[in-house]
Amino acid sequence: MGNIQMVDLKGQYLKIKSEIDEAIAACINATSFINGPEVKRFSEALQHYLGVEKVIPCANGTDALQIAMMALDLKPGDEVIVPAFTYVATAEVIGLLGLVPVMVDVDPETFNITADRIEQAITSRTKAIVPVHLFGQCADMEPIMKLAEKHGLHVIEDTAQAIGARYTAGDGSKVMAGAIGHIGCTSFFPSKNLGCYGDGGAVYTNNKELGERMQMIANHGQVKKYVHKYIGINSRLDSLQAAILNIKLAHLDEYAAAREWAATYYDKQLGDLPGITVPLRVTNSTHVFHQYTLRIGEGKRDQLKAFLEEKGIPAMIYYPVPLNEQEAYKSIGKVSGNLGNTAALCREVLSLPIHTEMTEEQLDFIIDNIKEFIN
Ligand SMILES: *Cc1c(COP(=O)(O)O)cnc(C)c1O
């Protein structure tokens, strides 16, 4: 059966080994390690895949968020609304720029931010919203965009976990996650759905002016060589990573389908068990299952995690501590309303192994052990 892992990067690599090895060797042979032709080819391919005007590759997903935030011309003290239940990077760049992360509760079934909660958090200082498409399914973006328009707010989508998810608007049109708001940000960290073999990320937009500005910001604020219009940063995707991503992007939909297959298999077997809630699927977004996250009631989550680990089954808690309880964010952040759902999720969530290489045998083993624990 093989060791069960949260994510099987080796198994995935072996299936595309000859292509990858060849691309890496060619890249080394050409020695254009920075801004080689692979980088341009990848940004164009991703642009096409996402259906956006401009993609700017950068060094990682956290930089992507920072570049996006820097492009918006915000002033210290301006407020940015974020979900309290997310990875720290979402709020970190807000803090770094002297902005105020305003943390709102998430929906307990989708794990995502909602327009209702955002609306309650809007003040005269609010300038932007960062919806995070947590675990691979889009937040309900249409009402969020309406709200943003009404209040003149920027929307930066954190798509680090949801690249390839498709959102369906009320008129039936389909848009890729990250292409709905003003700016999309993603990460190519190895374990992400489109992962490279090191660090990588990208920002993207349909707004030409924002695209140009973000491109300059990612490159020392440079307009042309030795002319610096903005204070920027140095954030690049290197050619080797771009070469790898060129190959993997072509497999992304197939990878999403493999994850979806495993999720459906789990759903069918775990859906009716007492004390377990399987992830909700909404009707207006596909789910690319970066994580398959259960809610385990009755205070049994930690026991189940330990039980599974004893059987050689890894399971992870994303996330054990909400943003509002992190020391770094207590002093600079603001909490809007009550964060009861977030607190409950931190106590109840458990993510099971899910990746592109899962076998029926592995899934059965995990499911049987969960059933044994419950009974
Ligand atoms: C992974 C992740 C990031 C950061 O990406 P890095 O490439 O690790 O910097 C940001 N937001 C979310 C929601 C993530 O999951």
Short mmCIF file of C-alpha atoms and ligand atoms in Angstrom, two decimals:
data_model
loop_
_atom_site.label_atom_id
_atom_site.label_comp_id
_atom_site.label_asym_id
_atom_site.label_seq_id
_atom_site.Cartn_x
_atom_site.Cartn_y
_atom_site.Cartn_z
CA MET A 1 0.00 0.00 0.00
CA GLY A 2 2.94 2.31 0.66
CA ASN A 3 3.29 4.86 3.42
CA ILE A 4 0.34 7.19 3.63
CA GLN A 5 1.41 10.83 3.42
CA MET A 6 -0.53 14.09 3.59
CA VAL A 7 0.85 14.80 0.13
CA ASP A 8 2.86 12.46 -2.11
CA LEU A 9 5.26 14.65 -4.05
CA LYS A 10 7.58 11.77 -4.91
CA GLY A 11 4.86 9.66 -6.48
CA GLN A 12 3.70 12.64 -8.50
CA TYR A 13 7.24 13.43 -9.67
CA LEU A 14 7.90 9.85 -10.79
CA LYS A 15 4.99 10.05 -13.25
CA ILE A 16 6.47 13.08 -15.03
CA LYS A 17 10.13 12.39 -14.24
CA SER A 18 11.54 12.29 -17.75
CA GLU A 19 9.87 15.57 -18.74
CA ILE A 20 10.94 17.30 -15.53
CA ASP A 21 14.51 16.02 -15.60
CA GLU A 22 14.88 17.10 -19.20
CA ALA A 23 13.49 20.59 -18.51
CA ILE A 24 15.78 21.05 -15.49
CA ALA A 25 18.84 19.88 -17.44
CA ALA A 26 17.99 22.22 -20.34
CA CYS A 27 17.57 25.13 -17.96
CA ILE A 28 20.91 24.48 -16.28
CA ASN A 29 22.56 24.04 -19.66
CA ALA A 30 21.23 27.42 -20.81
CA THR A 31 22.39 29.02 -17.51
CA SER A 32 19.73 31.74 -17.71
CA PHE A 33 18.74 31.12 -14.11
CA ILE A 34 16.95 34.43 -13.60
CA ASN A 35 14.29 35.69 -16.02
CA GLY A 36 15.02 32.95 -18.51
CA PRO A 37 12.57 32.20 -21.32
CA GLU A 38 10.80 29.64 -19.09
CA VAL A 39 9.53 32.45 -16.86
CA LYS A 40 7.89 34.30 -19.73
CA ARG A 41 6.47 31.06 -21.12
CA PHE A 42 5.00 30.19 -17.73
CA SER A 43 3.44 33.58 -17.11
CA GLU A 44 1.80 33.45 -20.54
CA ALA A 45 0.55 29.91 -20.01
CA LEU A 46 -0.87 30.82 -16.59
CA GLN A 47 -2.44 33.97 -18.04
CA HIS A 48 -4.18 31.82 -20.61
CA TYR A 49 -5.23 29.19 -18.06
CA LEU A 50 -6.69 31.76 -15.67
CA GLY A 51 -8.16 33.97 -18.39
CA VAL A 52 -6.54 37.12 -17.02
CA GLU A 53 -4.78 40.08 -18.64
CA LYS A 54 -1.57 39.89 -16.68
CA VAL A 55 0.35 37.42 -14.53
CA ILE A 56 3.44 38.50 -12.61
CA PRO A 57 5.40 35.56 -11.22
CA CYS A 58 7.19 36.21 -7.93
CA ALA A 59 9.16 34.46 -5.21
CA ASN A 60 6.34 33.04 -3.04
CA GLY A 61 2.70 33.47 -2.08
CA THR A 62 3.43 35.79 0.82
CA ASP A 63 5.33 38.14 -1.51
CA ALA A 64 2.39 37.94 -3.92
CA LEU A 65 0.11 39.29 -1.20
CA GLN A 66 2.64 41.96 -0.32
CA ILE A 67 3.08 43.09 -3.91
CA ALA A 68 -0.71 43.28 -4.30
CA MET A 69 -1.09 45.28 -1.11
CA MET A 70 1.77 47.64 -2.03
CA ALA A 71 0.17 48.36 -5.40
CA LEU A 72 -2.96 49.76 -3.80
CA ASP A 73 -1.46 52.94 -2.43
CA LEU A 74 -2.76 52.41 1.09
CA LYS A 75 -1.78 54.52 4.08
CA PRO A 76 -0.73 53.32 7.53
CA GLY A 77 -3.84 52.84 9.64
CA ASP A 78 -6.03 51.88 6.70
CA GLU A 79 -8.08 48.80 7.43
CA VAL A 80 -8.07 45.55 5.50
CA ILE A 81 -10.71 42.92 6.22
CA VAL A 82 -9.48 39.33 6.50
CA PRO A 83 -10.94 36.07 7.80
CA ALA A 84 -9.77 35.13 11.30
CA PHE A 85 -9.54 31.50 10.16
CA THR A 86 -6.64 31.43 7.67
CA TYR A 87 -2.92 30.99 7.31
CA VAL A 88 -0.92 33.79 8.92
CA ALA A 89 0.53 35.09 5.64
CA THR A 90 -2.83 36.62 4.76
CA ALA A 91 -2.56 39.10 7.65
CA GLU A 92 1.22 39.32 7.90
CA VAL A 93 1.77 41.56 4.89
CA ILE A 94 -1.02 43.83 6.10
CA GLY A 95 0.82 44.26 9.39
CA LEU A 96 4.18 44.74 7.65
CA LEU A 97 2.81 47.68 5.70
CA GLY A 98 1.43 49.37 8.83
CA LEU A 99 -2.14 48.57 7.83
CA VAL A 100 -4.71 47.18 10.24
CA PRO A 101 -5.98 43.64 9.69
CA VAL A 102 -9.65 43.54 10.68
CA MET A 103 -10.53 39.95 11.47
CA VAL A 104 -14.00 38.63 10.80
CA ASP A 105 -15.61 35.28 11.47
CA VAL A 106 -16.06 32.66 8.74
CA ASP A 107 -18.98 30.49 7.77
CA PRO A 108 -18.79 27.24 9.78
CA GLU A 109 -19.71 25.06 6.81
CA THR A 110 -17.63 26.53 4.00
CA PHE A 111 -14.78 27.82 6.23
CA ASN A 112 -14.91 30.99 4.12
CA ILE A 113 -15.58 34.67 4.68
CA THR A 114 -19.04 35.96 3.72
CA ALA A 115 -20.38 39.32 2.52
CA ASP A 116 -22.61 39.63 5.61
CA ARG A 117 -19.71 39.49 8.04
CA ILE A 118 -17.61 41.76 5.86
CA GLU A 119 -20.37 44.37 5.73
CA GLN A 120 -20.53 44.53 9.52
CA ALA A 121 -16.78 45.19 9.65
CA ILE A 122 -16.69 48.10 7.20
CA THR A 123 -15.72 51.47 8.68
CA SER A 124 -14.63 54.78 7.15
CA ARG A 125 -11.03 53.48 7.26
CA THR A 126 -11.72 50.24 5.38
CA LYS A 127 -9.82 50.11 2.09
CA ALA A 128 -9.61 46.46 1.07
CA ILE A 129 -10.92 42.94 1.59
CA VAL A 130 -8.87 39.75 1.33
CA PRO A 131 -11.14 36.74 0.77
CA VAL A 132 -9.23 33.47 1.20
CA HIS A 133 -10.58 30.51 -0.77
CA LEU A 134 -9.75 28.17 2.05
CA PHE A 135 -8.98 24.50 1.38
CA GLY A 136 -9.77 24.88 -2.35
CA GLN A 137 -13.32 26.15 -2.70
CA CYS A 138 -14.19 29.74 -3.62
CA ALA A 139 -15.75 32.12 -1.14
CA ASP A 140 -19.03 33.46 -2.48
CA MET A 141 -17.48 36.28 -4.47
CA GLU A 142 -20.41 37.91 -6.22
CA PRO A 143 -21.97 39.47 -3.10
CA ILE A 144 -18.47 40.39 -1.91
CA MET A 145 -17.74 42.21 -5.17
CA LYS A 146 -21.08 44.04 -4.97
CA LEU A 147 -20.28 45.16 -1.45
CA ALA A 148 -16.77 46.24 -2.50
CA GLU A 149 -18.19 48.26 -5.36
CA LYS A 150 -20.74 49.94 -3.13
CA HIS A 151 -18.04 51.02 -0.65
CA GLY A 152 -15.20 51.59 -3.13
CA LEU A 153 -13.00 48.81 -1.71
CA HIS A 154 -10.21 46.79 -3.31
CA VAL A 155 -10.55 43.01 -3.36
CA ILE A 156 -7.42 40.86 -3.23
CA GLU A 157 -8.14 37.15 -3.48
CA ASP A 158 -5.80 34.83 -1.60
CA THR A 159 -5.90 31.88 -4.00
CA ALA A 160 -2.90 30.05 -2.51
CA GLN A 161 -5.10 26.99 -1.82
CA ALA A 162 -7.55 27.23 -4.70
CA ILE A 163 -5.74 27.63 -7.99
CA GLY A 164 -7.87 25.98 -10.67
CA ALA A 165 -11.18 26.31 -8.81
CA ARG A 166 -13.95 27.74 -10.97
CA TYR A 167 -16.57 30.11 -9.64
CA THR A 168 -19.96 30.39 -11.32
CA ALA A 169 -21.57 33.82 -11.22
CA GLY A 170 -25.32 34.40 -11.05
CA ASP A 171 -25.51 34.85 -14.83
CA GLY A 172 -23.94 31.42 -15.33
CA SER A 173 -20.53 32.72 -16.42
CA LYS A 174 -17.53 30.87 -15.01
CA VAL A 175 -14.45 32.62 -13.68
CA MET A 176 -11.24 31.17 -12.26
CA ALA A 177 -10.51 31.69 -8.57
CA GLY A 178 -8.34 34.78 -8.29
CA ALA A 179 -9.70 36.33 -11.47
CA ILE A 180 -12.88 37.63 -9.82
CA GLY A 181 -11.49 40.35 -7.56
CA HIS A 182 -9.11 43.14 -8.54
CA ILE A 183 -5.99 41.11 -7.81
CA GLY A 184 -5.40 37.38 -7.36
CA CYS A 185 -2.46 35.99 -5.39
CA THR A 186 -1.21 32.45 -5.38
CA SER A 187 1.61 30.25 -4.09
CA PHE A 188 3.57 27.48 -5.77
CA PHE A 189 4.91 26.08 -2.49
CA PRO A 190 5.62 22.38 -3.19
CA SER A 191 2.54 21.05 -1.39
CA LYS A 192 0.10 23.52 -2.97
CA ASN A 193 -2.13 22.27 -5.81
CA LEU A 194 0.25 23.70 -8.39
CA GLY A 195 3.53 23.28 -6.57
CA CYS A 196 7.08 23.79 -7.81
CA TYR A 197 10.27 22.29 -6.33
CA GLY A 198 11.07 25.20 -4.07
CA ASP A 199 9.35 28.52 -3.46
CA GLY A 200 7.26 30.37 -6.00
CA GLY A 201 4.18 32.55 -6.35
CA ALA A 202 2.29 34.89 -8.64
CA VAL A 203 -0.01 37.89 -8.66
CA TYR A 204 -2.50 38.44 -11.44
CA THR A 205 -5.10 40.93 -12.54
CA ASN A 206 -7.35 42.09 -15.34
CA ASN A 207 -6.52 45.73 -14.58
CA LYS A 208 -3.77 46.95 -16.90
CA GLU A 209 -2.61 49.77 -14.66
CA LEU A 210 -2.46 47.58 -11.55
CA GLY A 211 -0.63 44.93 -13.57
CA GLU A 212 2.04 47.37 -14.66
CA ARG A 213 2.44 48.74 -11.18
CA MET A 214 2.73 45.29 -9.61
CA GLN A 215 5.31 44.26 -12.19
CA MET A 216 7.41 47.27 -11.24
CA ILE A 217 6.95 46.71 -7.50
CA ALA A 218 8.10 43.09 -7.80
CA ASN A 219 11.23 44.37 -9.51
CA HIS A 220 12.57 47.14 -7.24
CA GLY A 221 9.87 49.56 -8.38
CA GLN A 222 11.77 49.85 -11.62
CA VAL A 223 10.27 51.49 -14.72
CA LYS A 224 13.38 50.83 -16.79
CA LYS A 225 16.91 50.00 -15.84
CA TYR A 226 18.12 52.33 -13.05
CA VAL A 227 14.86 54.30 -13.01
CA HIS A 228 12.81 53.59 -9.88
CA LYS A 229 9.33 55.00 -9.65
CA TYR A 230 8.17 53.13 -6.55
CA ILE A 231 9.76 51.58 -3.51
CA GLY A 232 9.57 47.98 -4.53
CA ILE A 233 10.89 44.62 -3.47
CA ASN A 234 13.01 41.97 -5.16
CA SER A 235 10.71 39.04 -5.75
CA ARG A 236 11.33 36.67 -8.64
CA LEU A 237 10.31 33.20 -9.70
CA ASP A 238 13.53 31.57 -10.86
CA SER A 239 13.84 29.91 -14.25
CA LEU A 240 14.20 26.37 -12.85
CA GLN A 241 10.93 26.70 -10.95
CA ALA A 242 9.20 28.17 -13.99
CA ALA A 243 10.44 25.25 -16.12
CA ILE A 244 8.91 22.81 -13.61
CA LEU A 245 5.67 24.77 -13.42
CA ASN A 246 5.35 24.81 -17.20
CA ILE A 247 5.16 21.04 -17.10
CA LYS A 248 2.92 20.80 -14.06
CA LEU A 249 0.42 23.46 -15.19
CA ALA A 250 -0.54 21.19 -18.08
CA HIS A 251 -1.52 18.55 -15.48
CA LEU A 252 -3.33 20.87 -13.07
CA ASP A 253 -6.90 20.00 -14.04
CA GLU A 254 -6.06 16.30 -14.00
CA TYR A 255 -4.51 16.76 -10.54
CA ALA A 256 -7.66 18.54 -9.34
CA ALA A 257 -9.77 15.66 -10.69
CA ALA A 258 -7.65 13.12 -8.78
CA ARG A 259 -8.10 15.09 -5.55
CA GLU A 260 -11.81 15.41 -6.22
CA TRP A 261 -12.10 11.67 -6.77
CA ALA A 262 -10.47 10.99 -3.39
CA ALA A 263 -12.72 13.59 -1.71
CA THR A 264 -15.86 11.98 -3.16
CA TYR A 265 -14.65 8.58 -1.97
CA TYR A 266 -14.21 9.96 1.55
CA ASP A 267 -17.61 11.72 1.39
CA LYS A 268 -19.46 8.53 0.54
CA GLN A 269 -17.89 6.54 3.36
CA LEU A 270 -17.70 9.17 6.07
CA GLY A 271 -20.77 11.27 5.29
CA ASP A 272 -23.17 9.38 7.55
CA LEU A 273 -20.92 8.71 10.52
CA PRO A 274 -22.09 10.24 13.80
CA GLY A 275 -20.02 13.15 15.10
CA ILE A 276 -18.28 13.75 11.77
CA THR A 277 -19.09 16.51 9.30
CA VAL A 278 -17.64 16.15 5.81
CA PRO A 279 -16.76 19.31 3.87
CA LEU A 280 -19.71 21.11 2.35
CA ARG A 281 -19.72 21.51 -1.44
CA VAL A 282 -21.31 24.73 -2.61
CA THR A 283 -23.08 24.88 -5.96
CA ASN A 284 -21.35 27.98 -7.33
CA SER A 285 -17.72 26.86 -7.07
CA THR A 286 -15.81 23.75 -7.92
CA HIS A 287 -13.63 22.41 -5.11
CA VAL A 288 -10.00 21.57 -5.85
CA PHE A 289 -9.46 20.04 -2.40
CA HIS A 290 -6.16 21.47 -1.34
CA GLN A 291 -7.29 19.98 1.95
CA TYR A 292 -10.03 17.51 2.82
CA THR A 293 -11.15 18.87 6.15
CA LEU A 294 -13.58 17.22 8.54
CA ARG A 295 -15.21 18.64 11.62
CA ILE A 296 -15.04 16.23 14.54
CA GLY A 297 -17.51 16.99 17.30
CA GLU A 298 -17.80 16.14 20.99
CA GLY A 299 -14.22 17.09 21.80
CA LYS A 300 -12.92 13.98 20.06
CA ARG A 301 -10.77 15.60 17.39
CA ASP A 302 -7.43 15.27 19.18
CA GLN A 303 -8.18 11.67 20.16
CA LEU A 304 -8.99 10.75 16.58
CA LYS A 305 -5.81 12.43 15.34
CA ALA A 306 -3.72 10.47 17.85
CA PHE A 307 -5.57 7.23 16.99
CA LEU A 308 -4.88 7.68 13.27
CA GLU A 309 -1.24 8.55 13.86
CA GLU A 310 -0.82 5.35 15.82
CA LYS A 311 -2.00 3.47 12.72
CA GLY A 312 0.48 5.31 10.51
CA ILE A 313 -2.08 7.74 9.12
CA PRO A 314 -1.05 11.39 9.23
CA ALA A 315 -3.74 14.00 9.86
CA MET A 316 -3.24 17.72 10.34
CA ILE A 317 -4.98 20.59 12.08
CA TYR A 318 -5.34 23.57 9.76
CA TYR A 319 -5.51 25.80 11.81
CA PRO A 320 -5.22 25.25 15.55
CA VAL A 321 -5.00 28.93 16.54
CA PRO A 322 -7.06 31.76 14.99
CA LEU A 323 -5.35 34.95 13.85
CA ASN A 324 -6.94 36.97 16.64
CA GLU A 325 -5.20 34.80 19.22
CA GLN A 326 -1.74 35.09 17.72
CA GLU A 327 0.48 37.28 19.83
CA ALA A 328 1.74 39.25 16.83
CA TYR A 329 -1.75 40.20 15.71
CA LYS A 330 -3.41 40.90 19.04
CA SER A 331 -1.82 44.32 19.29
CA ILE A 332 -2.07 45.49 15.67
CA GLY A 333 -5.29 43.82 14.58
CA LYS A 334 -8.94 44.54 15.19
CA VAL A 335 -11.67 42.00 15.75
CA SER A 336 -15.06 42.60 14.18
CA GLY A 337 -18.02 40.98 15.91
CA ASN A 338 -17.93 37.58 17.43
CA LEU A 339 -15.51 34.94 16.20
CA GLY A 340 -17.40 31.95 17.57
CA ASN A 341 -17.33 29.92 14.37
CA THR A 342 -13.60 30.40 14.02
CA ALA A 343 -13.03 29.34 17.64
CA ALA A 344 -15.15 26.21 17.13
CA LEU A 345 -13.36 25.32 13.91
CA CYS A 346 -9.96 25.58 15.59
CA ARG A 347 -11.19 22.98 18.07
CA GLU A 348 -12.89 20.68 15.57
CA VAL A 349 -11.11 20.63 12.20
CA LEU A 350 -9.00 17.71 11.04
CA SER A 351 -7.52 17.44 7.56
CA LEU A 352 -7.04 13.95 6.14
CA PRO A 353 -4.41 12.94 3.57
CA ILE A 354 -5.42 14.05 0.09
CA HIS A 355 -3.24 14.32 -2.98
CA THR A 356 -2.94 13.31 -6.60
CA GLU A 357 -1.61 9.80 -5.99
CA MET A 358 -4.08 8.35 -3.47
CA THR A 359 -5.17 4.78 -4.04
CA GLU A 360 -8.44 3.08 -3.17
CA GLU A 361 -6.49 0.83 -0.81
CA GLN A 362 -5.11 3.81 1.10
CA LEU A 363 -8.50 5.50 1.27
CA ASP A 364 -10.14 2.29 2.52
CA PHE A 365 -7.47 1.91 5.19
CA ILE A 366 -7.99 5.48 6.42
CA ILE A 367 -11.79 5.15 6.31
CA ASP A 368 -11.80 1.78 8.11
CA ASN A 369 -9.69 3.20 10.89
CA ILE A 370 -11.95 6.22 11.29
CA LYS A 371 -14.95 3.87 11.49
CA GLU A 372 -13.16 1.76 14.07
CA PHE A 373 -12.54 4.86 16.17
CA ILE A 374 -16.17 5.96 15.95
CA ASN A 375 -17.64 2.56 16.83
C1 LIG B 1 0.51 28.92 1.52
C2 LIG B 1 -0.33 30.08 1.77
C3 LIG B 1 0.17 31.40 1.65
C4 LIG B 1 1.63 31.72 1.49
O1 LIG B 1 2.30 31.15 0.47
P1 LIG B 1 3.90 30.97 0.55
O2 LIG B 1 4.27 30.61 -0.84
O3 LIG B 1 4.18 29.90 1.54
O4 LIG B 1 4.48 32.28 0.95
C5 LIG B 1 -0.72 32.45 1.80
N1 LIG B 1 -2.03 32.24 2.07
C6 LIG B 1 -2.53 31.00 2.21
C7 LIG B 1 -3.99 30.85 2.50
C8 LIG B 1 -1.71 29.88 2.08
O5 LIG B 1 -2.23 28.66 2.23
#
